[in-house]
Each structure stands twice: as structure tokens, then as C-alpha cells.
Tab-separated table of C-alpha atoms in Angstrom:
chain	number	residue	atom	x	y	z
B	1	MET	CA	0.207	-0.190	0.388
B	2	PRO	CA	1.402	3.383	-0.927
B	3	ARG	CA	2.439	5.205	2.149
B	4	LYS	CA	-0.266	8.014	1.336
B	5	ASN	CA	-2.852	5.696	1.415
B	6	PHE	CA	-1.470	3.654	3.967
B	7	ARG	CA	-1.123	6.834	6.522
B	8	LEU	CA	-5.430	8.083	5.097
B	9	HIS	CA	-6.385	4.475	6.242
B	10	ILE	CA	-4.805	4.939	9.619
B	11	ALA	CA	-6.452	8.365	10.101
B	12	PHE	CA	-9.427	6.773	9.513
B	13	LEU	CA	-8.710	3.956	11.758
B	14	GLY	CA	-7.271	7.071	14.112
B	15	LEU	CA	-10.879	8.693	13.865
B	16	ALA	CA	-12.886	5.669	14.099
B	17	LEU	CA	-11.965	5.147	17.014
B	18	VAL	CA	-12.185	8.085	18.747
B	19	ALA	CA	-15.139	8.832	17.626
B	20	ALA	CA	-16.421	5.325	19.657
B	21	VAL	CA	-14.138	5.923	22.903
B	22	PRO	CA	-15.218	8.220	24.908
B	23	ARG	CA	-12.754	10.947	26.179
B	24	THR	CA	-12.326	12.460	29.616
B	25	ALA	CA	-9.887	15.559	28.263
B	26	PRO	CA	-10.946	18.349	25.869
B	27	ALA	CA	-10.525	17.017	22.240
B	28	GLN	CA	-7.845	20.111	21.849
B	29	ASP	CA	-5.244	18.727	24.854
B	30	SER	CA	-2.469	16.690	23.879
B	31	LEU	CA	-2.592	14.341	26.682
B	32	GLN	CA	-5.809	12.244	27.043
B	33	VAL	CA	-6.460	9.829	30.795
B	34	ALA	CA	-8.886	7.213	30.058
B	35	GLY	CA	-9.187	4.596	32.776
B	36	GLN	CA	-5.804	3.363	32.861
B	37	GLU	CA	-4.896	3.804	29.872
B	38	GLN	CA	-3.095	7.576	28.430
B	39	VAL	CA	-3.145	8.887	24.795
B	40	HIS	CA	-0.512	11.626	23.590
B	41	ILE	CA	-1.728	13.489	20.692
B	42	VAL	CA	1.148	14.892	18.503
B	43	GLN	CA	1.938	18.258	18.760
B	44	VAL	CA	3.321	19.914	15.990
B	45	GLY	CA	7.527	20.013	16.482
B	46	GLU	CA	7.788	17.333	18.838
B	47	THR	CA	9.955	14.302	18.947
B	48	LEU	CA	9.825	10.549	20.371
B	49	TRP	CA	12.775	11.741	21.932
B	50	GLU	CA	11.383	14.478	24.022
B	51	LEU	CA	8.119	12.826	24.522
B	52	ALA	CA	9.663	9.946	26.415
B	53	ARG	CA	11.977	12.812	28.230
B	54	LEU	CA	8.591	14.131	29.199
B	55	TYR	CA	6.491	10.901	30.123
B	56	MET	CA	9.726	8.866	31.148
B	57	GLY	CA	12.035	10.714	32.813
B	58	ASP	CA	14.426	9.725	29.801
B	59	PRO	CA	14.866	10.655	26.078
B	60	PHE	CA	16.508	7.361	25.858
B	61	LEU	CA	13.813	5.298	26.604
B	62	TRP	CA	11.634	6.555	23.287
B	63	PRO	CA	12.047	3.398	21.684
B	64	GLU	CA	9.394	2.001	24.399
B	65	ILE	CA	6.936	4.175	22.918
B	66	TYR	CA	7.858	3.764	19.508
B	67	ARG	CA	7.460	-0.035	19.498
B	68	ILE	CA	3.603	0.233	21.768
B	69	ASN	CA	2.568	2.599	18.330
B	70	THR	CA	4.016	0.823	15.371
B	71	MET	CA	0.376	0.817	13.497
B	72	VAL	CA	0.845	4.524	14.173
B	73	VAL	CA	4.600	5.608	14.114
B	74	GLU	CA	5.569	4.355	10.394
B	75	ASP	CA	9.358	5.402	10.494
B	76	PRO	CA	10.571	6.747	14.505
B	77	HIS	CA	12.228	9.345	12.990
B	78	TRP	CA	8.631	11.156	11.814
B	79	ILE	CA	5.719	11.589	14.151
B	80	PHE	CA	2.944	13.546	13.299
B	81	PRO	CA	0.175	16.278	14.482
B	82	GLY	CA	-2.873	15.306	15.391
B	83	GLU	CA	-1.247	11.265	15.686
B	84	GLU	CA	-2.996	9.781	18.723
B	85	LEU	CA	0.349	7.716	20.812
B	86	ARG	CA	-0.356	5.832	23.990
B	87	LEU	CA	1.641	5.768	26.890
B	88	VAL	CA	1.686	2.767	28.882
B	89	PRO	CA	5.173	1.098	30.173
B	90	ALA	CA	6.144	-2.254	27.333
B	91	ASP	CA	6.059	-5.708	28.306
B	92	GLU	CA	9.033	-7.507	29.700
B	93	THR	CA	10.286	-11.270	28.027
B	94	VAL	CA	11.034	-13.175	31.029
B	95	VAL	CA	14.175	-16.160	31.006
B	96	ALA	CA	13.542	-18.716	33.518
B	97	VAL	CA	17.065	-17.909	35.204
B	98	ALA	CA	17.264	-17.246	38.827
B	99	PRO	CA	17.541	-13.566	39.933
B	100	PRO	CA	20.358	-11.482	41.398
B	101	GLU	CA	19.868	-11.095	45.217
B	102	GLY	CA	17.179	-8.502	46.347
B	103	GLU	CA	15.783	-8.794	42.639
B	104	VAL	CA	12.045	-9.557	42.068
B	105	PRO	CA	11.397	-13.280	41.870
B	106	GLU	CA	10.733	-14.363	37.858
B	107	THR	CA	6.866	-15.726	38.201
B	108	GLU	CA	6.760	-19.978	38.181
B	109	GLN	CA	6.019	-19.561	34.294
B	110	GLY	CA	9.578	-18.022	34.313
B	111	LEU	CA	8.662	-15.677	31.068
B	112	GLU	CA	5.891	-12.661	32.488
B	113	ARG	CA	7.126	-10.163	34.696
B	114	PRO	CA	4.052	-7.904	36.545
B	115	VAL	CA	3.977	-5.478	35.734
B	116	GLU	CA	4.131	-2.013	37.738
B	117	PRO	CA	0.751	-0.165	37.648
B	118	VAL	CA	0.946	2.812	35.907
B	119	VAL	CA	-0.119	6.084	38.274
B	120	VAL	CA	-2.768	8.327	36.806
B	121	ALA	CA	-2.183	12.043	36.265
B	122	PRO	CA	-4.723	14.781	37.763
B	123	PRO	CA	-6.592	16.856	34.586
B	124	PRO	CA	-3.607	18.185	32.445
B	125	PRO	CA	-3.326	21.891	31.744
B	126	PRO	CA	-5.095	24.084	29.386
B	127	PRO	CA	-3.980	23.380	25.813
B	128	PRO	CA	-0.376	24.510	24.691
B	129	PRO	CA	0.342	27.339	22.780
B	130	PRO	CA	0.985	27.377	18.985
B	131	VAL	CA	3.961	26.679	18.417
B	132	GLN	CA	6.254	27.252	15.540
B	133	GLN	CA	5.177	25.652	12.491
B	134	ASP	CA	8.538	23.259	11.318
B	135	ALA	CA	8.639	19.569	12.101
B	136	PRO	CA	11.801	18.414	13.600
B	137	THR	CA	12.475	14.433	13.240
B	138	VAL	CA	13.811	12.856	16.276
B	139	PHE	CA	17.059	14.181	15.401
B	140	VAL	CA	17.178	17.222	17.260
B	141	GLU	CA	17.229	17.654	20.572
B	142	ARG	CA	15.033	20.208	21.360
B	143	GLN	CA	11.829	20.650	23.823
B	144	SER	CA	8.192	21.965	22.419
B	145	ALA	CA	6.324	24.211	24.157
B	146	ALA	CA	3.428	21.019	24.285
B	147	ALA	CA	6.717	19.476	26.677
B	148	ARG	CA	7.362	22.920	28.138
B	149	ALA	CA	3.679	22.942	29.059
B	150	ILE	CA	2.843	19.883	29.967
B	151	ARG	CA	4.168	17.940	33.158
B	152	VAL	CA	2.263	14.403	33.733
B	153	GLY	CA	3.091	11.888	36.972
B	154	LEU	CA	3.827	9.307	34.864
B	155	THR	CA	5.942	6.739	36.507
B	156	SER	CA	7.177	3.696	33.570
B	157	SER	CA	9.572	0.815	35.345
B	158	TYR	CA	13.023	1.929	34.516
B	159	ARG	CA	15.805	-0.767	33.648
B	160	ALA	CA	18.824	0.966	31.641
B	161	VAL	CA	18.772	-2.496	29.550
B	162	ARG	CA	15.260	-4.404	29.202
B	163	ARG	CA	15.379	-8.047	28.137
B	164	GLY	CA	14.080	-8.574	24.832
B	165	ASP	CA	16.995	-5.348	23.668
B	166	PHE	CA	19.298	-8.057	25.694
B	167	TYR	CA	18.187	-11.269	23.323
B	168	SER	CA	17.325	-9.758	20.349
B	169	ALA	CA	20.337	-7.053	19.286
B	170	GLY	CA	23.001	-10.234	18.410
B	171	PHE	CA	26.641	-10.474	18.972
B	172	LEU	CA	29.753	-11.853	17.362
B	173	THR	CA	31.124	-15.675	18.167
B	174	GLU	CA	35.110	-14.078	18.460
B	175	GLY	CA	35.304	-17.660	16.749
B	176	ASP	CA	34.559	-19.390	19.395
B	177	ASP	CA	32.730	-22.888	18.562
B	178	LEU	CA	29.096	-22.664	19.684
B	179	PRO	CA	27.105	-25.278	20.553
B	180	TRP	CA	23.946	-24.665	18.158
B	181	ALA	CA	21.531	-26.947	17.847
B	182	ASP	CA	19.397	-27.214	14.357
B	183	VAL	CA	16.073	-26.293	13.964
B	184	ARG	CA	14.192	-28.745	11.881
B	185	GLY	CA	10.742	-26.714	11.682
B	186	ASN	CA	7.480	-26.961	12.588
B	187	VAL	CA	5.948	-29.778	14.646
B	188	GLU	CA	2.862	-30.510	16.522
B	189	PRO	CA	3.143	-31.294	19.623
B	190	GLY	CA	4.016	-34.708	21.324
B	191	SER	CA	6.003	-34.951	18.537
B	192	ALA	CA	9.521	-33.905	18.267
B	193	GLY	CA	10.718	-36.486	16.020
B	194	GLY	CA	8.598	-35.558	13.515
B	195	PRO	CA	6.961	-34.947	10.576
B	196	PHE	CA	8.548	-31.098	10.257
B	197	GLY	CA	6.180	-28.773	8.361
B	198	THR	CA	8.425	-26.083	6.740
B	199	ALA	CA	5.992	-22.439	6.725
B	200	PRO	CA	7.457	-20.246	8.954
B	201	ALA	CA	6.726	-20.618	12.942
B	202	MET	CA	4.844	-18.314	14.526
B	203	LEU	CA	3.988	-17.603	17.799
B	204	HIS	CA	2.849	-20.355	20.350
B	205	GLY	CA	3.966	-22.433	18.112
B	206	ARG	CA	5.946	-25.728	18.412
B	207	ILE	CA	9.158	-26.061	16.169
B	208	GLY	CA	11.858	-29.398	16.552
B	209	VAL	CA	15.301	-28.670	17.413
B	210	ARG	CA	17.957	-31.740	17.147
B	211	ALA	CA	20.220	-31.636	19.965
B	212	PRO	CA	23.784	-31.311	19.035
B	213	SER	CA	26.285	-34.739	20.467
B	214	GLY	CA	26.640	-34.306	23.821
B	215	ALA	CA	24.366	-31.407	24.932
B	216	THR	CA	21.803	-32.408	27.772
B	217	TYR	CA	18.030	-30.424	27.219
B	218	HIS	CA	15.549	-30.386	29.778
B	219	VAL	CA	11.846	-29.496	30.134
B	220	GLY	CA	11.941	-25.655	30.596
B	221	ASP	CA	15.273	-24.705	29.905
B	222	THR	CA	15.259	-21.415	27.129
B	223	LEU	CA	16.709	-21.238	24.111
B	224	LEU	CA	17.872	-18.491	21.450
B	225	ILE	CA	16.872	-19.185	18.344
B	226	ALA	CA	19.389	-17.358	15.602
B	227	VAL	CA	20.590	-17.468	11.901
B	228	LEU	CA	24.985	-16.585	11.093
B	229	PRO	CA	24.002	-14.509	8.039
B	230	ARG	CA	27.653	-13.807	8.097
B	231	ASP	CA	31.564	-13.688	9.028
B	232	VAL	CA	33.409	-10.762	10.422
B	233	PRO	CA	37.597	-11.293	9.343
B	234	GLY	CA	38.982	-11.462	13.025
B	235	TRP	CA	35.815	-11.813	14.915
B	236	GLY	CA	34.273	-14.655	13.860
B	237	ARG	CA	30.121	-14.954	13.180
B	238	VAL	CA	27.479	-11.942	13.356
B	239	VAL	CA	24.224	-14.137	15.395
B	240	LEU	CA	21.605	-12.038	14.480
B	241	PRO	CA	18.397	-13.749	16.967
B	242	THR	CA	15.040	-14.785	15.319
B	243	GLY	CA	13.088	-15.879	18.788
B	244	LEU	CA	13.232	-17.585	21.902
B	245	ALA	CA	11.894	-21.030	22.429
B	246	ARG	CA	11.008	-23.477	25.978
B	247	VAL	CA	11.828	-26.621	25.758
B	248	THR	CA	8.432	-28.548	26.297
B	249	TYR	CA	9.401	-32.305	25.083
B	250	ALA	CA	12.826	-33.554	25.205
B	251	ALA	CA	13.970	-37.019	24.009
B	252	GLY	CA	17.482	-37.370	23.546
B	253	ARG	CA	18.468	-35.470	20.997
B	254	ASP	CA	14.901	-34.917	19.438
B	255	ILE	CA	13.726	-31.626	21.356
B	256	GLU	CA	10.074	-29.960	21.160
B	257	ALA	CA	10.287	-26.369	21.977
B	258	GLU	CA	7.078	-23.556	21.754
B	259	ILE	CA	7.868	-19.961	20.891
B	260	VAL	CA	7.666	-17.535	23.254
B	261	SER	CA	9.540	-14.566	21.556
B	262	GLN	CA	9.615	-13.678	18.141
B	263	PHE	CA	12.128	-11.047	16.770
B	264	SER	CA	11.866	-12.267	13.140
B	265	ARG	CA	11.236	-15.042	10.860
B	266	ILE	CA	11.507	-18.504	12.635
B	267	SER	CA	11.687	-21.602	10.208
B	268	SER	CA	14.090	-24.302	9.693
B	269	GLY	CA	17.309	-24.516	8.557
B	270	GLN	CA	18.048	-21.665	11.490
B	271	VAL	CA	20.228	-22.720	14.720
B	272	ALA	CA	19.530	-22.696	18.655
B	273	MET	CA	20.991	-22.576	22.050
B	274	PRO	CA	20.340	-22.169	25.570
B	275	VAL	CA	19.853	-18.682	26.092
B	276	GLU	CA	22.291	-16.578	28.354
B	277	PRO	CA	21.254	-15.675	31.852
B	278	PHE	CA	20.080	-12.205	31.192
B	279	ARG	CA	21.051	-10.223	34.689
B	280	SER	CA	19.033	-6.755	35.177
B	281	THR	CA	21.186	-3.728	36.416
B	282	GLY	CA	17.715	-2.817	38.527
B	283	SER	CA	16.665	1.197	38.115
B	284	ALA	CA	20.756	2.082	37.970
B	285	ARG	CA	21.377	4.700	35.500
B	286	PRO	CA	24.495	5.988	33.523
B	287	GLN	CA	26.078	8.174	35.044
B	288	PRO	CA	28.219	10.718	33.135
B	289	VAL	CA	32.522	10.720	32.479
B	290	GLN	CA	35.048	12.629	30.982
B	291	GLU	CA	37.736	11.141	28.511
B	292	GLY	CA	36.239	7.952	28.277
B	293	LEU	CA	37.169	4.579	26.826
B	294	SER	CA	37.908	4.461	23.115
B	295	ALA	CA	36.987	1.857	20.484
B	296	GLN	CA	36.224	1.034	16.984
B	297	ILE	CA	33.373	-0.551	15.210
B	298	VAL	CA	33.282	-3.844	14.030
B	299	ALA	CA	30.648	-3.823	12.230
B	300	LEU	CA	26.753	-3.465	11.610
B	301	ARG	CA	25.287	-6.514	13.092
B	302	ASP	CA	22.426	-5.711	9.396
B	303	LEU	CA	23.962	-4.146	6.305
B	304	HIS	CA	22.194	-1.215	5.695
B	305	PRO	CA	23.383	1.489	3.786
B	306	LEU	CA	22.196	4.514	6.008
B	307	PRO	CA	21.870	3.010	9.244
B	308	ASN	CA	18.680	3.718	11.620
B	309	GLN	CA	17.330	4.238	15.268
B	310	GLN	CA	17.802	0.951	17.065
B	311	ASN	CA	20.065	-0.890	14.378
B	312	VAL	CA	22.756	-2.649	16.459
B	313	ILE	CA	26.494	-2.351	15.713
B	314	PHE	CA	29.571	-4.417	16.856
B	315	ILE	CA	32.256	-2.647	18.415
B	316	ASP	CA	36.087	-3.790	19.873
B	317	ARG	CA	35.355	-3.422	23.628
B	318	GLY	CA	33.853	-5.700	25.608
B	319	ARG	CA	34.353	-7.457	29.188
B	320	GLN	CA	38.043	-7.534	29.233
B	321	ASP	CA	38.000	-3.685	28.664
B	322	GLY	CA	35.182	-3.100	31.373
B	323	VAL	CA	32.201	-2.624	29.889
B	324	ILE	CA	28.854	-3.627	31.219
B	325	PRO	CA	25.299	-3.764	29.795
B	326	GLY	CA	23.847	0.374	30.039
B	327	ASP	CA	27.037	1.990	29.214
B	328	ILE	CA	26.515	4.765	26.711
B	329	PHE	CA	28.737	5.544	23.577
B	330	GLU	CA	28.781	7.683	21.105
B	331	VAL	CA	29.712	7.749	17.410
B	332	ILE	CA	32.349	10.516	16.739
B	333	ARG	CA	33.988	11.923	13.244
B	334	PRO	CA	37.461	12.698	14.553
B	335	SER	CA	38.998	15.817	13.666
B	336	ASN	CA	40.649	16.594	10.578
B	337	GLY	CA	44.242	16.776	12.307
B	338	MET	CA	44.165	20.451	10.382
B	339	GLY	CA	43.254	22.138	13.341
B	340	ASP	CA	39.656	23.791	12.278
B	341	ARG	CA	37.788	21.071	13.573
B	342	THR	CA	36.617	19.582	16.796
B	343	PRO	CA	35.216	16.051	17.180
B	344	ASP	CA	32.094	16.223	16.065
B	345	ARG	CA	29.157	13.504	17.877
B	346	VAL	CA	27.496	11.299	14.986
B	347	ALA	CA	25.271	9.000	16.667
B	348	THR	CA	24.544	7.858	20.809
B	349	ILE	CA	24.507	3.862	21.358
B	350	GLN	CA	23.827	1.875	24.472
B	351	ILE	CA	25.737	-1.652	24.793
B	352	VAL	CA	22.989	-4.136	25.359
B	353	HIS	CA	24.603	-7.295	25.021
B	354	VAL	CA	29.033	-7.684	26.174
B	355	ARG	CA	30.812	-11.065	25.142
B	356	GLU	CA	34.917	-11.410	26.240
B	357	ARG	CA	36.166	-8.517	23.292
B	358	SER	CA	33.613	-7.464	21.829
B	359	SER	CA	30.196	-5.553	22.810
B	360	SER	CA	26.256	-4.489	21.174
B	361	GLY	CA	25.264	-1.645	21.620
B	362	MET	CA	21.760	-0.297	20.421
B	363	VAL	CA	21.647	2.867	17.835
B	364	LEU	CA	19.559	5.311	20.408
B	365	GLN	CA	19.640	8.218	18.253
B	366	ILE	CA	21.511	9.723	15.024
B	367	VAL	CA	22.059	13.359	14.353
B	368	ARG	CA	24.440	13.112	11.147
B	369	THR	CA	26.142	10.586	8.761
B	370	GLY	CA	28.962	8.418	9.218
B	371	VAL	CA	27.536	5.146	12.086
B	372	ARG	CA	30.467	3.093	9.646
B	373	ASP	CA	32.977	0.191	9.692
B	374	GLY	CA	36.098	1.508	11.819
B	375	ALA	CA	34.157	4.478	12.711
B	376	PRO	CA	35.452	6.143	16.119
B	377	VAL	CA	33.283	5.606	19.384
B	378	ARG	CA	33.789	7.022	23.192
B	379	LEU	CA	32.282	5.689	26.451
B	380	ILE	CA	30.398	8.977	27.490
B	381	ALA	CA	28.154	7.708	30.309
B	382	LYS	CA	29.097	4.532	32.651
B	383	MET	CA	26.714	2.784	34.581
B	384	PRO	CA	27.750	1.793	38.639
B	385	SER	CA	29.745	-1.261	38.564
């Protein structure tokens, strides 16, 4: 469907919903509250970056708003006046691992975590004053008039790194021979040995997995499903996760597993291995540092001609260098050596997965071109040790 027609279709649906659902705030207000659901009506000049700053207390959490509004927002660069964005905390995927001491334990299923209640704000103030008729994108770090006018007491459970980002980011194998199992295709419950379907697996569907020789899987184990698209010289294979599956039946090397989280297409020919435990950082936030650790981009996970927000890049620093999930780096364009240009900030990335010699960083914001292999990066904010 052409973009214009698609947007008209979405707009029509939005108007239908507006007509069907009673409002508790005037139509011109930018925030409308109905029970436990909060809806923000986009004003001219607003960005996801500053909406996250306003409602969630941290601009780096803008992907949380984007993820729950993908039916309205086609491209996170662009949000348009009149669009209605839901403002509710995103669900979190939880893997069945023992939590660190002092942290709230996981539920018995091991795959869901109770969502903290949302505090409903008092009625919003009068409509914001007019703003300039230019519409900056998420690249622009500027607070709109609407953001300055509204102060709403919504709360969100802050996590420096989300479980979904940790498991979906991928990583470099660093030349390690990992114990990959073979994904054989769709199966009916109770038939781990086949026959196998060739259609892509769906969320909560079952897949058959052939474990590697000598490996032992147990019911309840969680597996990372992935593809290995290419090699990076000196760094091993790129691991691109497609989902998570929980073992429901095991008979020797023949495994049946239920898809419990899906990042992209899952099908036969992919690989699987037990997940690495996710250790939550709790509510700790990265603190600014001066003259932080220097590194370089090794490779982009996906071969995009123009990297974008939420793309993943790999850098050449890891656990042995003290890098941990939640650290913030910025990609820089170095000076030209002639003394007439200082280093420019190109992009901001957050580390979401760490291995011994390398780390996976999610792009949070891009301000200019220059995110490419070999580009220098530097640490600008460090998680507490």
C-alpha cells in the first residue's frame, strides 16, 4: 500500500476509534486519560525523543513509545501532528533464570513479569500555546512548547537495558565454537521427531530441534533461535537472533520447544542454543564520564546503507575492558588534523549485550551520517559497578 494511502487508512481508523471511545479530556489537549490508558496527541514540532523525556523521565527510552505504536508510526524519525500515541509501559520478556540477590523473583512460568501499576495523573493543564510550524524529527534535541507546558506524573519501571533488547541484539561469536542445535521445522505437540513443516513458525507454535551430540536439554530450558548470516574477519560469525523458545519435551537429542518470543522469521535451517542468563541492572542509571574508553565499530549487525535508530552495531571492547550492559557510547567523526574542526558527535549508542572482546550497541539517536565500520566511539556514561 502506498505510504500516503496507508497513512489515510490509519487516520480513518484513528477517527473511528476517537468516535467510539469517550474522552475524559478536551479534544484539543495533547494528553487524554481514560481509566488506566494514557494517549498523547502529537503536536507540531514534537519528537519521540522529547516525549520519552517528558513522560518516562529519560529520552533514551523513546523506543518504548515507538514499539507500542508501530501501527501508527511507520518510521521513528517522523511523527506527525494529530497522531495518537499510547503511553503505557511495554511488556517485558523474562527468561527462567535465578534473579540476583535482592531483586523481585520471576513468576512461576519464568516468561512473564508483573507490570508495575501506572499512576494516573491529575487532569492536564490548558492546551499548549502555538508553536513554530517547522516539524523536527527525532534527530533534533529540542523541547517543544507542548512539552514545556505539560507536566504529568506518569511513572515507568526504569531499566537501563531491557530483556528484549538483550536477547534480540545479537553478538559476534569471537571465533568460539558454540554448541548450536539445528531447528528442523514446525511440529505438532508431542511429535519432536517429526514430521516437520516448512512454513515459518508462529508465536506459541512448536518447533522440532535436533540437539548437538553430547548436549542435554531439559523441559523448561530456554533456547535462543538465530541465523548466522556472515563472517566478520577476525571476529567470527554474526549471530542474528530470531526468537526464544522454551523446551516442552525432550527425548534424547530430539527436542520440542514452544516459541515464546519472536524477533523475526523463524523457520527450518536456523540454529539454537541455551540462552545466556540476563542479569537486570535494576534502576541504576549510567553516570557521565570524562575522557572515557575509546573503541571502534567492528561491523554493523545488519548491512543497511544508512543505519537508523534501533540498529545494532558491534564495537571492539568487551568484558575484558570493563564494558557492561547499559554503558553509553557516542560515535564521533574525528577532527581533520588541520586544527579547524573538533570531533563531531555522529550518534549515541547503548550497550545491550557484552562478550569477552566485543559488545553489541543499540543506536539510540543519530544526528549526522558516519555510523560505519571503523568509525571511532568513546564512552560518555558508565553504569555503576
